[in-house]
CSV table of C-alpha atoms in Angstrom, one decimal:
chain,number,residue,atom,x,y,z
A,4,MET,CA,-20.8,4.0,11.6
A,5,ASN,CA,-21.7,0.3,11.3
A,6,GLN,CA,-20.2,-2.7,13.1
A,7,GLN,CA,-18.2,-3.7,10.0
A,8,HIS,CA,-16.5,-0.4,9.9
A,9,LEU,CA,-15.7,-0.7,13.6
A,10,ASN,CA,-14.2,-4.2,13.1
A,11,ILE,CA,-12.0,-2.9,10.3
A,12,LEU,CA,-10.8,0.1,12.4
A,13,GLN,CA,-10.0,-2.2,15.3
A,14,ASN,CA,-7.6,-4.0,13.0
A,15,CYS,CA,-6.0,-0.7,11.8
A,16,PRO,CA,-2.5,-0.3,13.1
A,17,LEU,CA,-3.2,3.4,13.9
A,18,PHE,CA,-5.5,2.2,16.6
A,19,ALA,CA,-3.4,-0.6,18.0
A,20,ASP,CA,-3.7,-0.9,21.8
A,21,VAL,CA,-6.5,1.6,21.9
A,22,ALA,CA,-9.5,0.2,23.8
A,23,SER,CA,-12.5,-0.5,21.6
A,24,ASP,CA,-14.7,1.5,24.0
A,25,ASP,CA,-12.5,4.6,23.2
A,26,LEU,CA,-12.7,4.2,19.4
A,27,ASP,CA,-15.7,6.5,19.0
A,28,ALA,CA,-14.0,9.2,21.1
A,29,VAL,CA,-10.8,8.8,19.1
A,30,LEU,CA,-12.6,9.3,15.8
A,31,ASN,CA,-14.4,12.3,17.1
A,32,CYS,CA,-11.1,13.8,18.4
A,33,LEU,CA,-9.5,13.2,14.9
A,34,GLN,CA,-12.5,14.7,13.1
A,35,ALA,CA,-12.8,11.6,11.0
A,36,ARG,CA,-15.2,11.3,8.2
A,37,ILE,CA,-16.2,8.6,5.7
A,38,ILE,CA,-16.4,9.1,1.9
A,39,ARG,CA,-17.5,6.7,-0.8
A,40,VAL,CA,-15.2,6.3,-3.8
A,41,SER,CA,-15.6,4.8,-7.2
A,42,ARG,CA,-13.0,2.8,-9.1
A,43,GLY,CA,-10.6,5.1,-10.9
A,44,GLN,CA,-11.5,8.1,-8.7
A,45,THR,CA,-8.6,10.2,-7.4
A,46,VAL,CA,-8.6,10.4,-3.6
A,47,PHE,CA,-5.5,12.5,-3.2
A,48,GLN,CA,-4.0,14.3,-6.2
A,49,GLU,CA,-0.2,14.7,-6.7
A,50,GLY,CA,0.8,18.3,-5.9
A,51,GLU,CA,-2.1,19.1,-3.5
A,52,PRO,CA,-1.5,19.9,0.2
A,53,ALA,CA,-1.2,16.7,2.2
A,54,GLU,CA,-3.5,17.3,5.2
A,55,ASN,CA,-5.4,14.0,5.7
A,56,VAL,CA,-4.5,10.5,6.6
A,57,GLY,CA,-6.6,7.9,4.8
A,58,ILE,CA,-7.8,4.6,6.1
A,59,VAL,CA,-9.4,2.0,3.7
A,60,LEU,CA,-12.7,0.6,5.0
A,61,SER,CA,-13.6,-1.3,1.8
A,62,GLY,CA,-12.1,-1.7,-1.7
A,63,TRP,CA,-8.5,-0.7,-2.1
A,64,VAL,CA,-6.4,2.1,-3.4
A,65,GLN,CA,-3.1,2.5,-5.2
A,66,MET,CA,-0.4,5.1,-4.8
A,67,VAL,CA,0.7,6.0,-8.3
A,68,ARG,CA,3.0,8.5,-10.1
A,69,ASP,CA,2.7,9.6,-13.7
A,70,ASP,CA,5.8,11.0,-15.5
A,71,TYR,CA,5.8,13.8,-18.1
A,72,PHE,CA,5.1,11.3,-20.9
A,73,GLY,CA,2.1,9.7,-19.1
A,74,ASN,CA,3.9,6.5,-18.0
A,75,ARG,CA,2.5,5.3,-14.7
A,76,SER,CA,4.4,3.7,-11.8
A,77,ILE,CA,2.7,2.0,-8.9
A,78,ILE,CA,4.4,3.1,-5.7
A,79,GLY,CA,2.2,1.0,-3.3
A,80,ARG,CA,-1.3,0.0,-2.4
A,81,ALA,CA,-3.5,0.0,0.7
A,82,GLU,CA,-6.3,-2.5,1.5
A,83,PRO,CA,-9.0,-2.5,4.2
A,84,SER,CA,-7.7,-1.4,7.6
A,85,GLN,CA,-4.5,0.0,6.1
A,86,LEU,CA,-3.4,3.7,6.0
A,87,PHE,CA,-2.2,5.9,3.2
A,88,GLY,CA,-0.9,9.4,2.8
A,89,GLU,CA,0.5,9.5,6.4
A,90,ALA,CA,4.1,10.2,5.5
A,91,PHE,CA,3.3,13.3,3.4
A,92,ALA,CA,0.8,14.6,5.9
A,93,CYS,CA,3.2,14.1,8.8
A,94,ALA,CA,5.9,16.0,6.8
A,95,GLY,CA,3.5,18.8,6.2
A,96,THR,CA,4.3,18.8,2.5
A,97,GLU,CA,2.4,18.4,-0.7
A,98,MET,CA,1.4,15.0,-2.1
A,99,LEU,CA,4.3,13.6,-4.2
A,100,VAL,CA,2.1,10.8,-5.5
A,101,SER,CA,-1.6,10.4,-6.4
A,102,VAL,CA,-3.9,8.0,-4.6
A,103,VAL,CA,-6.4,6.3,-6.8
A,104,ALA,CA,-9.3,4.0,-5.9
A,105,ALA,CA,-8.7,0.6,-7.6
A,106,ALA,CA,-12.2,-0.5,-6.7
A,107,ASP,CA,-15.5,0.9,-5.4
A,108,GLY,CA,-15.3,1.3,-1.7
A,109,GLU,CA,-15.3,3.5,1.4
A,110,ILE,CA,-12.4,5.5,2.9
A,111,MET,CA,-12.1,7.3,6.2
A,112,LEU,CA,-10.2,10.6,6.3
A,113,ALA,CA,-8.7,12.0,9.5
A,114,ASP,CA,-7.1,15.4,9.9
A,115,CYS,CA,-3.4,14.7,10.4
A,116,ARG,CA,-3.0,17.8,12.5
A,117,LYS,CA,-5.4,16.3,15.0
A,118,VAL,CA,-3.4,13.1,15.0
A,119,LEU,CA,-0.1,14.8,15.7
A,120,THR,CA,-1.3,17.4,18.2
A,121,LEU,CA,-2.4,16.6,21.7
A,122,CYS,CA,-6.0,17.8,22.0
A,123,LYS,CA,-7.3,20.1,24.7
A,124,ASN,CA,-9.2,17.3,26.3
A,125,SER,CA,-5.8,15.5,27.1
A,126,CYS,CA,-7.2,12.2,25.8
A,127,THR,CA,-5.4,9.3,27.4
A,128,PHE,CA,-5.3,7.5,24.0
A,129,HIS,CA,-3.6,10.3,22.0
A,130,ASN,CA,0.0,9.4,23.0
A,131,GLN,CA,-0.7,5.8,21.8
A,132,ILE,CA,-2.0,7.1,18.4
A,133,ILE,CA,1.1,9.2,17.9
A,134,TYR,CA,3.3,6.2,18.8
A,135,ASN,CA,1.4,4.0,16.4
A,136,LEU,CA,1.7,6.5,13.6
A,137,LEU,CA,5.5,6.6,14.1
A,138,GLN,CA,5.6,2.8,13.9
A,139,ILE,CA,3.6,2.8,10.7
A,140,VAL,CA,5.8,5.4,9.0
A,141,ALA,CA,9.0,3.5,10.0
A,142,ARG,CA,7.7,0.2,8.7
A,143,LYS,CA,6.7,1.7,5.4
A,144,ASN,CA,10.2,3.2,5.1
A,145,LEU,CA,11.5,-0.4,5.4
A,146,LEU,CA,9.2,-1.5,2.6
A,147,LEU,CA,10.3,1.4,0.4
A,148,SER,CA,13.9,0.2,0.9
A,149,GLN,CA,12.9,-3.2,-0.3
A,150,LYS,CA,11.3,-1.7,-3.4
A,151,LEU,CA,14.5,0.4,-4.1
A,152,GLU,CA,16.4,-2.9,-4.0
A,153,ILE,CA,14.1,-4.3,-6.7
A,154,LEU,CA,14.3,-1.2,-8.9
A,155,SER,CA,18.1,-1.0,-8.6
A,156,ARG,CA,18.3,-4.3,-10.6
A,157,ARG,CA,19.3,-3.8,-14.2
A,158,SER,CA,17.2,-6.2,-16.2
A,159,THR,CA,13.5,-7.1,-16.2
A,160,ARG,CA,14.4,-10.6,-15.2
A,161,GLU,CA,16.5,-9.4,-12.2
A,162,LYS,CA,13.8,-7.0,-11.1
A,163,LEU,CA,11.0,-9.7,-11.4
A,164,MET,CA,13.1,-12.4,-9.6
A,165,GLN,CA,14.0,-10.0,-6.7
A,166,TYR,CA,10.3,-9.1,-6.3
A,167,LEU,CA,9.2,-12.8,-6.4
A,168,LEU,CA,11.9,-13.7,-3.9
A,169,GLN,CA,10.7,-11.0,-1.5
A,170,GLU,CA,7.1,-12.2,-1.9
A,171,ALA,CA,8.1,-15.8,-1.3
A,172,LYS,CA,9.9,-14.8,1.9
A,173,ASN,CA,6.9,-12.8,3.1
A,174,ALA,CA,4.6,-15.8,2.4
A,175,GLY,CA,7.0,-18.3,3.9
A,176,SER,CA,6.5,-20.5,0.9
A,177,ASP,CA,7.7,-21.0,-2.6
A,178,GLU,CA,4.0,-20.7,-3.7
A,179,PHE,CA,2.2,-17.4,-3.3
A,180,SER,CA,-0.2,-15.0,-4.9
A,181,ILE,CA,0.8,-11.4,-5.7
A,182,PRO,CA,-1.6,-8.4,-5.4
A,183,TYR,CA,-1.2,-7.3,-9.1
A,184,ASP,CA,-2.3,-8.3,-12.5
A,185,ARG,CA,0.2,-8.1,-15.3
A,186,GLN,CA,-0.2,-4.4,-16.0
A,187,GLY,CA,-0.1,-3.6,-12.3
A,188,LEU,CA,3.1,-5.7,-11.9
A,189,ALA,CA,4.7,-4.0,-14.8
A,190,ASP,CA,3.9,-0.6,-13.3
A,191,PHE,CA,5.2,-1.7,-10.0
A,192,LEU,CA,8.5,-2.9,-11.5
A,193,GLY,CA,8.8,0.1,-13.8
A,194,VAL,CA,9.0,-2.0,-17.0
A,195,GLU,CA,6.9,-2.4,-20.1
A,196,ARG,CA,4.1,-4.9,-19.9
A,197,SER,CA,5.1,-6.6,-23.1
A,198,ALA,CA,8.7,-7.0,-21.8
A,199,LEU,CA,7.4,-8.4,-18.6
A,200,SER,CA,5.1,-10.9,-20.2
A,201,ALA,CA,8.0,-12.0,-22.5
A,202,GLU,CA,10.3,-12.4,-19.5
A,203,ILE,CA,7.8,-14.4,-17.6
A,204,SER,CA,7.4,-16.8,-20.6
A,205,ARG,CA,11.2,-17.2,-20.8
A,206,MET,CA,11.5,-17.8,-17.1
A,207,ARG,CA,8.8,-20.5,-17.3
A,208,ALA,CA,10.6,-22.1,-20.2
A,209,ASP,CA,13.8,-22.0,-18.3
A,210,GLY,CA,12.2,-23.9,-15.4
A,211,LEU,CA,12.6,-21.0,-12.9
A,212,ILE,CA,9.0,-20.4,-12.2
A,213,GLU,CA,5.5,-21.7,-12.6
A,214,CYS,CA,2.6,-19.2,-12.7
A,215,ARG,CA,-1.1,-18.8,-13.4
A,216,LYS,CA,-2.6,-15.3,-13.4
A,217,ASN,CA,-1.3,-13.8,-10.1
A,218,TRP,CA,-0.2,-17.1,-8.6
A,219,PHE,CA,3.5,-18.0,-8.7
A,220,ARG,CA,5.7,-20.8,-7.6
A,221,LEU,CA,9.5,-20.6,-7.5
A,222,VAL,CA,10.9,-23.9,-8.8
A,223,PRO,CA,13.9,-25.2,-6.7
A,224,GLN,CA,17.0,-25.3,-8.7
A,225,PRO,CA,19.6,-28.1,-8.6
A,226,ASP,CA,22.9,-27.3,-6.9
């Protein structure tokens, strides 16, 4: 493992408050391994047993779900140092979404059973790993609640505006960039791309937003 990988793992929330000198021992304990992925490659397939926790080392992945008619919805994404698949692996169930590489990159896989079970070596860092994993799952549940708030809106405009308001709040500014192109944003919001593009044009014409590619600005409205 190179230094770049180690730097990324040190920023991974799963290893928060774990001494850097213990990181090699942690990875050995979790039987971690690194795989290379290509853009479009399926890392975890919906319906397969959820056994591993994934950590993005380079590139990024999307969690997607395809319905019976082939319509794709984006559930979430993970970038370098972020985890994916942990909720399903912790629950000991099958994958309810697919995880697809959105760019060429590298991913570390760790056996979730090794994460959740204290090892025979009684490693001092293992309790910290379990605590960190619980924190990660709890935070992602909060993010899921935010998405449900978006999807509960009736119209495309209401869904888009709720999403943009959340992104502005996260950025602490009325100007921000989102992590999706138009198709990705449509998939995330669960709407047709043509309907989304048309609504963005109308909102620009109405003076509600300014945008350029994935950059947006919410225009203050008069009282």
